Structures are given as structure tokens and as C-alpha cells.
Coordinates of C-alpha atoms and ligand atoms in Angstrom, one line a residue:
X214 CA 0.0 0.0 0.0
X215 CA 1.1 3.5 -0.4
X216 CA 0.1 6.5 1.3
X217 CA 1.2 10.0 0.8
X218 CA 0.3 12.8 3.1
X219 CA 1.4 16.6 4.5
X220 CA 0.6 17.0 7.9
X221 CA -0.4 19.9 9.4
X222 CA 1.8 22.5 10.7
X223 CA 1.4 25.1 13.7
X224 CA 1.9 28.6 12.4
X225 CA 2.0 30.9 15.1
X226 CA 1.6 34.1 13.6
X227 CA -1.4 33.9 11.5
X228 CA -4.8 33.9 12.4
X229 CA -8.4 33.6 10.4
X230 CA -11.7 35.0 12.1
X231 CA -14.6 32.6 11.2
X232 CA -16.9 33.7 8.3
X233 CA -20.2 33.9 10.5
X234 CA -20.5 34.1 14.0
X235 CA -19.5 30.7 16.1
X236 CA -22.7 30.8 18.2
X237 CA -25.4 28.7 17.1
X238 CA -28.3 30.4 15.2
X239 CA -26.6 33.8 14.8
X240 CA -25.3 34.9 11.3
X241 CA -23.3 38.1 12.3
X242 CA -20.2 38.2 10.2
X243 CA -18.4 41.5 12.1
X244 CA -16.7 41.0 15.3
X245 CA -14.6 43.2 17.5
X246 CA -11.4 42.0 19.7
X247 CA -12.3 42.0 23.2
X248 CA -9.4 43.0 25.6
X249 CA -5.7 43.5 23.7
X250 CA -3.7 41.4 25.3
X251 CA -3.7 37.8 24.0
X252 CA -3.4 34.9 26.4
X253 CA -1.3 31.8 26.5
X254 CA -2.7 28.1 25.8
X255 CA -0.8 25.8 26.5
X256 CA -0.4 22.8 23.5
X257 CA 0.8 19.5 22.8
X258 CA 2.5 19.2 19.8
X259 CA 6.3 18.3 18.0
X260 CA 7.5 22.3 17.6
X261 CA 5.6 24.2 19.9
X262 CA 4.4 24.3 23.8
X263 CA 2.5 27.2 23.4
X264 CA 0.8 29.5 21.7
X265 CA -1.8 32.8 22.1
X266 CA -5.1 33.0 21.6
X267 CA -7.4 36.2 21.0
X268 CA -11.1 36.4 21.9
X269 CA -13.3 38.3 20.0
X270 CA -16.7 39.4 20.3
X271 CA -20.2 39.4 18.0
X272 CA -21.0 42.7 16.7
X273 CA -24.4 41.0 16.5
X274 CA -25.3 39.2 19.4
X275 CA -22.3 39.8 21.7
X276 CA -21.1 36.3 21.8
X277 CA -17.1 36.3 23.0
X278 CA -14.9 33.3 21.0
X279 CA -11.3 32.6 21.3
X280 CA -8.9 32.0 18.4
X281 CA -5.9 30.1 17.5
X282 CA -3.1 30.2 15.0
X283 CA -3.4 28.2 12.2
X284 CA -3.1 24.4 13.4
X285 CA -4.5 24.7 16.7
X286 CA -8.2 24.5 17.8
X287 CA -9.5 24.6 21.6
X288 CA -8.4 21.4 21.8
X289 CA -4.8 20.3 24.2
X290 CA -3.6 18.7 21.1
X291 CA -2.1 20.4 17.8
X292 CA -4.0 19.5 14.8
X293 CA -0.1 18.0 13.7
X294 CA -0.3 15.8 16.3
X295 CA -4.0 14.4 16.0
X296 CA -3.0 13.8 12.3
X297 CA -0.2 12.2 13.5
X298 CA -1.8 9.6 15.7
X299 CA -4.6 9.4 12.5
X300 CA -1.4 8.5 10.6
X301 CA 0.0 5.8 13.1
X302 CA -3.1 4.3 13.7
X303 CA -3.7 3.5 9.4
X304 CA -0.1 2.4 9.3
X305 CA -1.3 -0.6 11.5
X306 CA -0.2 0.4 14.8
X307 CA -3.1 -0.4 17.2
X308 CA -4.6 2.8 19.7
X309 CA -2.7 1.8 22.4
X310 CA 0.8 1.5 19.9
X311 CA 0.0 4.6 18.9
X312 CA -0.1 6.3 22.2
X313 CA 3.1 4.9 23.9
X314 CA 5.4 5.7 20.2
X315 CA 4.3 9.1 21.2
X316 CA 4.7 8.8 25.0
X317 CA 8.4 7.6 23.9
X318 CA 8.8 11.5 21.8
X319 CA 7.1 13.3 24.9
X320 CA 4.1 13.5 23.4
X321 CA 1.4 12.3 25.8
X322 CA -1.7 10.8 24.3
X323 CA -3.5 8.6 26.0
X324 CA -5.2 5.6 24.2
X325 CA -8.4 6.9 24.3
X326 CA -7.6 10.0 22.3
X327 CA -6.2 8.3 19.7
X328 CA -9.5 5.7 19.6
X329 CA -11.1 9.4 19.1
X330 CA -9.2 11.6 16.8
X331 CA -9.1 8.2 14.7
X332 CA -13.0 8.2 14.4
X333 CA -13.3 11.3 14.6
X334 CA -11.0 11.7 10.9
X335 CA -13.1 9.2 10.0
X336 CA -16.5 11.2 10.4
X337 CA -14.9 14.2 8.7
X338 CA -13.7 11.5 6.0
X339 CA -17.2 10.2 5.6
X340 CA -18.9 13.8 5.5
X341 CA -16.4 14.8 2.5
X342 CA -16.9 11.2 1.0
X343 CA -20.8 11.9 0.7
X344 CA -20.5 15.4 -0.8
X345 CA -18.2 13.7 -3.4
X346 CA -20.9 11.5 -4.4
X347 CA -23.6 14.7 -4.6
X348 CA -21.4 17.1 -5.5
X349 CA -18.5 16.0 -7.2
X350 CA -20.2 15.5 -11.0
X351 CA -20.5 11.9 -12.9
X352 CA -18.3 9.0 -12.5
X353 CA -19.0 7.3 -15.8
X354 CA -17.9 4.0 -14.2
X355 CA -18.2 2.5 -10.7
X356 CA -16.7 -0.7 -9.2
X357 CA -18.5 -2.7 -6.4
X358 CA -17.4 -5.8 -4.3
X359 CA -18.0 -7.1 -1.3
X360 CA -15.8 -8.5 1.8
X361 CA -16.0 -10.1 5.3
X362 CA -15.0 -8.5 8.5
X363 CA -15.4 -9.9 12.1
X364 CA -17.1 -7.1 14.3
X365 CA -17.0 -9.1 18.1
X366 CA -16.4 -12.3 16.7
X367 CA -19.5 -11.9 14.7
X368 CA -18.8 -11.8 10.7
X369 CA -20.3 -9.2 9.0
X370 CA -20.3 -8.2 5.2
X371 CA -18.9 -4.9 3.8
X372 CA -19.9 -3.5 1.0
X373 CA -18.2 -1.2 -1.1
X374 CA -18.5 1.2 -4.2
X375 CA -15.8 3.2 -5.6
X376 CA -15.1 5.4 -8.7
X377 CA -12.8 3.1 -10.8
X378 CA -11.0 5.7 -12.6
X379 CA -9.8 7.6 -9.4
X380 CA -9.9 4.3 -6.8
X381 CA -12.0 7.2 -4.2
X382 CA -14.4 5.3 -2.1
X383 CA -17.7 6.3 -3.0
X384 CA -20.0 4.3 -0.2
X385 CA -19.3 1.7 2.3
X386 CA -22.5 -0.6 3.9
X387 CA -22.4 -3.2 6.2
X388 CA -24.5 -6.2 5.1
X389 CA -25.3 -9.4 5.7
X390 CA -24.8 -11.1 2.5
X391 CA -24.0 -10.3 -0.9
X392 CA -27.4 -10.9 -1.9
X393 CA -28.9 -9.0 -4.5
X394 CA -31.9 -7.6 -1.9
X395 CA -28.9 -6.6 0.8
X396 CA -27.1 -4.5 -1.7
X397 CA -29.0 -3.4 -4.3
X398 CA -30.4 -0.5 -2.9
X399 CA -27.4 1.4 -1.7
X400 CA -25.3 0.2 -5.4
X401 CA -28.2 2.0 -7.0
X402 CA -28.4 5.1 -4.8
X403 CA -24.8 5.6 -5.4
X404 CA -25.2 5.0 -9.1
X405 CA -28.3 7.1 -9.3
X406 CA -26.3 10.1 -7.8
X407 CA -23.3 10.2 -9.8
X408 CA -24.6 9.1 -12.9
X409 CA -22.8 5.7 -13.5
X410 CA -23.4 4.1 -16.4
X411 CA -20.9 0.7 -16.4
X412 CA -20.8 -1.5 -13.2
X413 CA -17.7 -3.2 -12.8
X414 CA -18.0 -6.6 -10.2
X415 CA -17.0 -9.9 -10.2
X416 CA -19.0 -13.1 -11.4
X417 CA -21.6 -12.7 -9.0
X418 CA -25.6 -13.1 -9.7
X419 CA -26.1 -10.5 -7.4
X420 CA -24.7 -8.2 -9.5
X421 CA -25.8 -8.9 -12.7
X422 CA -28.9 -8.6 -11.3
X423 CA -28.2 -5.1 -10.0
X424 CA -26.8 -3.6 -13.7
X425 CA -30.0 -5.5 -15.5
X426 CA -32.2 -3.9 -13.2
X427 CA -30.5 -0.3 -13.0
X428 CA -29.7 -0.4 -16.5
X429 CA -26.2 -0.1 -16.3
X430 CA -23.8 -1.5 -18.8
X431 CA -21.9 -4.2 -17.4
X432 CA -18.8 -5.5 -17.2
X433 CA -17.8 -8.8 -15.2
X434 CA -13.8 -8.2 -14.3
X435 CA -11.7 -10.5 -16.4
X436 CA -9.1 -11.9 -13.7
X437 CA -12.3 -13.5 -11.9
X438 CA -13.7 -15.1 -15.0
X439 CA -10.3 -16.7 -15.9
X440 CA -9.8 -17.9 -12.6
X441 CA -13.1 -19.5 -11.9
X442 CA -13.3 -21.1 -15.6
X443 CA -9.7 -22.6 -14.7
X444 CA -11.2 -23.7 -11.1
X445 CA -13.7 -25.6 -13.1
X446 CA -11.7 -27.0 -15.2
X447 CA -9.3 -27.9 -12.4
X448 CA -12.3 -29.8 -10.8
X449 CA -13.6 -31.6 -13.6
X450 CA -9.9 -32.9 -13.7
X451 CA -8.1 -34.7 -16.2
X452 CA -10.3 -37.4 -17.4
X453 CA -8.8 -39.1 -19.9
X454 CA -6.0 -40.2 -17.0
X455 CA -9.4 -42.3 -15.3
X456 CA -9.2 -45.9 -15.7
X457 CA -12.4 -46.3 -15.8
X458 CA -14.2 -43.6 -17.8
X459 CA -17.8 -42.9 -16.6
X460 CA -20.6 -43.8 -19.0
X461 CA -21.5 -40.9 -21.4
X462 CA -25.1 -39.5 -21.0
X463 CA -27.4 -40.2 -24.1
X464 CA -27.6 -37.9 -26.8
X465 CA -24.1 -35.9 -25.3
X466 CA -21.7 -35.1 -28.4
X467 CA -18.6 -34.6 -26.4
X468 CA -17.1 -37.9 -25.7
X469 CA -15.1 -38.0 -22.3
X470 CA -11.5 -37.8 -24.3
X471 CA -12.9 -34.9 -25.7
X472 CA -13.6 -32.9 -22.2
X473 CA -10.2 -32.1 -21.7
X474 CA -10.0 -30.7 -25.5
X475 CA -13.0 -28.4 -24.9
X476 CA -11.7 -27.2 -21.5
X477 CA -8.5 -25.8 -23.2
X478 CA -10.9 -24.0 -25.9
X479 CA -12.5 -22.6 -22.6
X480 CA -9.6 -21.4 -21.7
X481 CA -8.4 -20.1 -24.5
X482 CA -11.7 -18.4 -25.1
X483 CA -11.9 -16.2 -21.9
X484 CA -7.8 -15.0 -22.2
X485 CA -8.4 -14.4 -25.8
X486 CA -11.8 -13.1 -26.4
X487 CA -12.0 -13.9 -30.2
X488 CA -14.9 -12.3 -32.5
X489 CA -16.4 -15.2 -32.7
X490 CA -16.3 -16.7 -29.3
X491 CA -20.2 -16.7 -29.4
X492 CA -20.5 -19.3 -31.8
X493 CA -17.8 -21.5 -30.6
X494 CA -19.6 -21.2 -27.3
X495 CA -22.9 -22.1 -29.3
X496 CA -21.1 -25.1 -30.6
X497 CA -20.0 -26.2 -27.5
X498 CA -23.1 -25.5 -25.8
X499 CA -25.1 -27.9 -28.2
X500 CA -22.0 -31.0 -27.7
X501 CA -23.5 -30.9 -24.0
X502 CA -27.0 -29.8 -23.5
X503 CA -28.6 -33.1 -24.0
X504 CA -27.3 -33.7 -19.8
X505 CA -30.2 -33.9 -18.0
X506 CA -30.2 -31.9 -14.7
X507 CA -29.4 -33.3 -11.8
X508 CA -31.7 -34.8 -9.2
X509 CA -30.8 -33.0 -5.9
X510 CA -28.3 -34.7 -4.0
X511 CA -27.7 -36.4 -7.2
X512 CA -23.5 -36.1 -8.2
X513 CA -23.1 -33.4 -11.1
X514 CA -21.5 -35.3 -13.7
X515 CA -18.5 -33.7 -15.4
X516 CA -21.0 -33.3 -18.7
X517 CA -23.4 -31.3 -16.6
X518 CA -20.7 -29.0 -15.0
X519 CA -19.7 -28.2 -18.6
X520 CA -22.9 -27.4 -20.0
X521 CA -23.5 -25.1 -17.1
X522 CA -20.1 -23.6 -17.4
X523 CA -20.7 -23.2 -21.5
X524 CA -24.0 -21.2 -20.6
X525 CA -22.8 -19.3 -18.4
X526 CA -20.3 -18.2 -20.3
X527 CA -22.3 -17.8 -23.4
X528 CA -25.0 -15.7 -21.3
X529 CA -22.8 -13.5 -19.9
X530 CA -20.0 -13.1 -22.8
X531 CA -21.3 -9.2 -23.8
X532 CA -20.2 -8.7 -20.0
X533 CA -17.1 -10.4 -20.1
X534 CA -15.9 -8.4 -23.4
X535 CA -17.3 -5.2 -23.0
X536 CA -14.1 -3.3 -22.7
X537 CA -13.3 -4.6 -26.1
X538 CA -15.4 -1.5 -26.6
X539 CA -15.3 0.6 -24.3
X540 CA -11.9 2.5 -24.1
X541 CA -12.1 3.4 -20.6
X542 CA -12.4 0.3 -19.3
X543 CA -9.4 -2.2 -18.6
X544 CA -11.5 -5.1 -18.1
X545 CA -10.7 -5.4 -13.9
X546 CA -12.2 -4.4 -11.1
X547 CA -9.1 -3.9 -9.7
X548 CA -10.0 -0.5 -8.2
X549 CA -12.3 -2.5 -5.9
X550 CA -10.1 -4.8 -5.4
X551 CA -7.3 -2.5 -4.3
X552 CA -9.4 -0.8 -1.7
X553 CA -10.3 -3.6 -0.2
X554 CA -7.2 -5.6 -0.1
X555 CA -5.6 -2.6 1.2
X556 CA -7.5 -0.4 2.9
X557 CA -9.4 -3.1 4.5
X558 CA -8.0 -6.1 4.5
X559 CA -4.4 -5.1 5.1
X560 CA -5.4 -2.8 7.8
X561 CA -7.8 -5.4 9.3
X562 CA -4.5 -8.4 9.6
X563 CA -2.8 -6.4 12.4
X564 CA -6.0 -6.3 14.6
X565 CA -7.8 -8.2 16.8
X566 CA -10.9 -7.3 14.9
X567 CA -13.4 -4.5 15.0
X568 CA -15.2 -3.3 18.4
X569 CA -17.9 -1.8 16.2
X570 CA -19.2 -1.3 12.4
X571 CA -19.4 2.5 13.0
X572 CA -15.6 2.2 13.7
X573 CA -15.3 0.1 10.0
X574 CA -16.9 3.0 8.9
X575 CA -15.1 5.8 9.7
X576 CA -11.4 3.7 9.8
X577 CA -12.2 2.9 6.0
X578 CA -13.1 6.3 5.2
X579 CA -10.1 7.8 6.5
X580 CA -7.8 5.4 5.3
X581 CA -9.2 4.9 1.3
X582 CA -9.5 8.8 1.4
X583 CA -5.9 9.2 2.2
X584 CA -4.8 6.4 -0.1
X585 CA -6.8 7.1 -3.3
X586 CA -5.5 10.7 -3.0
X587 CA -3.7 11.3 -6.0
X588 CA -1.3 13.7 -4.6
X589 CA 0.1 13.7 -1.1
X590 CA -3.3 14.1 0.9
X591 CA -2.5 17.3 3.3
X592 CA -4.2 16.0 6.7
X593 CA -5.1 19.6 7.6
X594 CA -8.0 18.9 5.8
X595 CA -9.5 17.0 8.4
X596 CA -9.2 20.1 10.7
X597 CA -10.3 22.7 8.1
Ligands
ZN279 ZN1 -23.0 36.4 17.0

């Protein structure tokens, strides 16, 4: 994984008055300072133990406010240092890690605070994440994929929706299941809002069903297809090596020496994607159909597993190809794939799983908001 980021840094000397007034439910935008002298506040942070503040007052309503220099807020703790502990904490260091590495600079942070400036990036994360997806124009393609957390033991399933072009995180759920009723509604929100028009996922039903019924263009990422057509064709095995050849069903046209010669067309047909890989598929789709379908409980015969593998690959083959024609497309889903293997998965393997989903929420939000940044994400951001 890589991550690139500025932290923030105190600067003593300058100073911002807030556009409207910090009391709630007044709008004045004048203010006055109230008393000359500055005071000192004390602060925690790498390059500075103190700094002054000001107060002000409302022209309006007579409210009094303190301010800070740039990089420090009421709070003990510099905005340099809360970013810091953010930073620690996504680099898989766990809270309490995070607070004696700093406790070992002179930095005191207890646990606790770094348990809440992590969330509490996280919330900011997730606010900037959702005006993205209202605010932040079309994303002509969108990637979806699902993974499995434990929250208290308990598996739970994440959900998640990027931008495949940029890798930003577009929405996270927590589900169930990968069921098509569990996700559908939140995919198509997020589709809805920034006006996707090609879902990228992997071989799932679920998904299929999702594009069909949102009428999205859809594309089923390549390195799954491969890999499950060479996982059946790892199981059906090598049959003509079998002593003793099972019987072949009535009416079949593939004889069981041939099997292991239509497997490698399979193959071939996936990596390759000839112009007419329909037909073939047609062909080979008619060699097989006459296998009846199995009685439940009843042993799929390698004839059956082909002609299911044949159709399926036949049905879906306008999905499997469709970046042959669309340019900005590479045929993965590998944005996905990338957030979840890094900013969730990687993240996850140092832990002793989550306390909480809200806490998947936010630690994924921070994390895939710093990662997908496309220059070095400055961490002040969070603080702004
Ligand atoms: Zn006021």
C-alpha cells in the first residue's frame, strides 16, 4: 500500500476570524477583539508548547470566542499531532501502539484520544466522502465488491462502491450477505447520484442482477472469470488419465477424451476473447445440452458441469468483453479490489478485529480517502 500525506503544521503568527458568528443560530459576520492582550494556551504538539489566543466578540449578538493560530483548535492537542496519531493508527499500529510511540517523543496521548481523533478523521472522511458522491459531478464507471469483517467475533459483510477511474471510495454498507436484496439499494443510490453508467464486479448473480435492473452497462472483471473457468476446469480434472471412464449421458456429443479438449478452448476463449467466441460457445453449448439436470443430492456429472459452465459463459460473454469497446475500461475491477485488499484487509491483519461497524466506517473512510488521494493528501483537511 502507499500513502502520501502533509501533515499539518502550527503557524504561530497567523490567524483567520470565522466567516459567521461561532454561536449557534446567529449569522453576524463583524466581530470586534475584546481585551488586547492575548493569552497563552498551552499545547501539545512536535515544535511548539504554546501558543496565544485572542477572543473576540459578536458585533451581532455579543457572543465572546477565542482563536488560534493556524493548526490549533480549543483542543490540548495540535491538529499536527492528531493527524499524526490518524497516521499511526492507518499504518497498522493499534490505539494503544499509537499512544506509547508518542509517550516515547514526549508526546502524551492517552489511548483513548487516539481511539477518538481516529473516528473522529473518520467522520470528517465520511462527510467529504458523501458530498463527493452529490457534489463531485458523474463517474461514468463504478466498481463494487464485497468482503467479510469480524465485528466481536460476529462476521459481518462490507460492502463497497468506488469510482474506478480515481480508486475514491464512493460508499461503504455493512451487510449481511452479498445478496442481490442486501445490496441493491445502496449500489443503485450511489449509481443514481453520480450518474454511473458501467458497473464493474465480479461473477456474481447479485450483481448482474443489480446492472440489469438499473440499467447499467456491465462488465464482469476479467481476472475472476479466468480464474473460476480454470477452477472448473481444475475440478472436472483430467479425465482421460481415469481408468475407468464414466458412461456418457445419451444424446451428449462430447465424448469423455474430448472434455479435456474443450476445457483448453474454454480457456483459451476467456484469455483471448475472439470475435467469434459466441459461436464456438454455441457449438459447444449444443455437444453438451442433452445432460439432464441433476436430481438433488444427485453427483453433477463432469457433462453437466460443462454445460453449465458453457452457458454461463455464453450468457454472460457481452459482459465479459465489454471493454473490447469501451476505451475506458481495462476489463478489472481492480480499483475494488485495491481498496479492499488494502485499505481493508491489510489494515484489518494487524488487529484483533473491530469493536464496532461504525468504527469500519469511519477507519475505511479515512484510510481509502488518504490512499486514493492522488497527490500527497495534506491532513489539515481534516481540521479545516
Ligand atoms: Zn453572534
Amino acid at each position: 500500500m502507499r500513502i502520501q500525506v502533509r501533515l499539518p503544521k502550527i503557524q504561530p503568527n497567523e490567524y483567520e476570524l470565522p466567516k459567521q458568528c461561532p454561536y449557534d443560530g446567529c449569522s453576524g459576520d463583524a466581530f470586534k477583539p475584546h481585551g488586547r492582550k492575548g493569552e497563552a494556551k498551552a499545547v501539545r504538539d512536535t515544535d511548539h508548547d504554546k501558543v496565544t489566543s485572542y477572543r473576540y466578540k459578536c458585533a451581532t449578538c455579543g457572543y465572546t470566542f477565542r482563536i488560534y493560530p493556524a493548526g490549533v483548535s480549543q483542543a490540548q492537542q495540535s491538529n499536527r499531532l492528531k493527524a499524526m496519531s490518524v497516521l499511526l493508527y492507518i499504518l497498522g499500529i493499534s490505539y494503544g501502539g499509537v499512544a506509547d510511540f508518542l509517550w516515547s517523543f514526549g508526546l502524551q496521548m492517552s489511548k483513548t484520544t487516539v481511539y477518538d481523533n481516529v473516528q473522529a478523521a473518520g467522520v470528517v472522511a465520511r462527510k467529504r466522502q458523501k458530498a463527493t458522491v452529490k457534489h463531485g459531478g458523474q463517474r461514468a464507471i463504478i466498481g463494487a465488491d464485497g468482503t467479510f469483517l469480524k465485528v466481536k467475533g460476529v462476521q459481518v459483510g462490507i460492502e463497497v462502491v468506488v469510482d474506478d477511474e480515481t480508486g475514491e471510495l464512493l460508499g461503504l454498507d455493512i451487510t449481511a450477505s452479498e445478496s442481490t436484496e442486501e445490496i441493491e439499494p445502496f449500489i443503485r443510490e450511489i449509481a443514481e447520484q453520480v450518474k454511473a453508467e458501467v458497473l464493474v464486479s465480479d461473477d456474481f448473480n447479485s450483481y448482474k442482477n443489480i446492472a440489469d435492473n438499473a440499467d447499467l452497462a456491465h462488465q464482469i472483471c476479467q481476472s475472476h472469470i479466468i480464474r473460476n473457468v480454470d477452477k472448473v476446469v481444475e475440478s472436472i480434472g483430467r479425465p482421460t488419465r481415469m481408468l475407468h471412464p464414466p458412461l456418457m449421458p445419451k444424446g451428449v456429443k462430447s465424448s469423455y477424451h474430448q472434455i479435456e479438449r474443450d476445457c483448453r478452448i474454454l480457456q483459451g476463449l476467456v484469455r483471448d476473447r475472439p470475435p467469434d467466441a459466441k459461436q464456438i460457445l454455441a457449438i459447444l453449448y449444443d455437444c453438451y445440452k442433452a445432460t439432464l439436470t441433476p436430481r438433488p443430492k444427485q453427483k453433477h456429472s463432469i457433462w453437466y458441469r460443462m454445460k453449465r459452465l458453457i452457458w454461463r459463459l455464453w450468457m454472460r460473454w457481452e459482459r465479459i468483453t465489454l471493454h473490447d469497446h469501451f476505451e475506458q475500461l481495462d476489463g478489472t475491477n481492480n480499483a475494488c479490489e485495491r481498496l479492499i485488499g488494502w485499505w481493508i484487509k491489510e489494515r484489518y491483519r494487524t488487529m484483533r478485529g473491530y469493536k464496532r461497524t461504525l468504527s469500519i466506517r469511519n477507519v475505511v473512510a479515512v484510510t481509502s480517502l488518504l490512499g486514493a488521494a492522488a497527490e500527497p493528501y495534506d491532513m489539515g483537511l481534516l481540521y479545516a
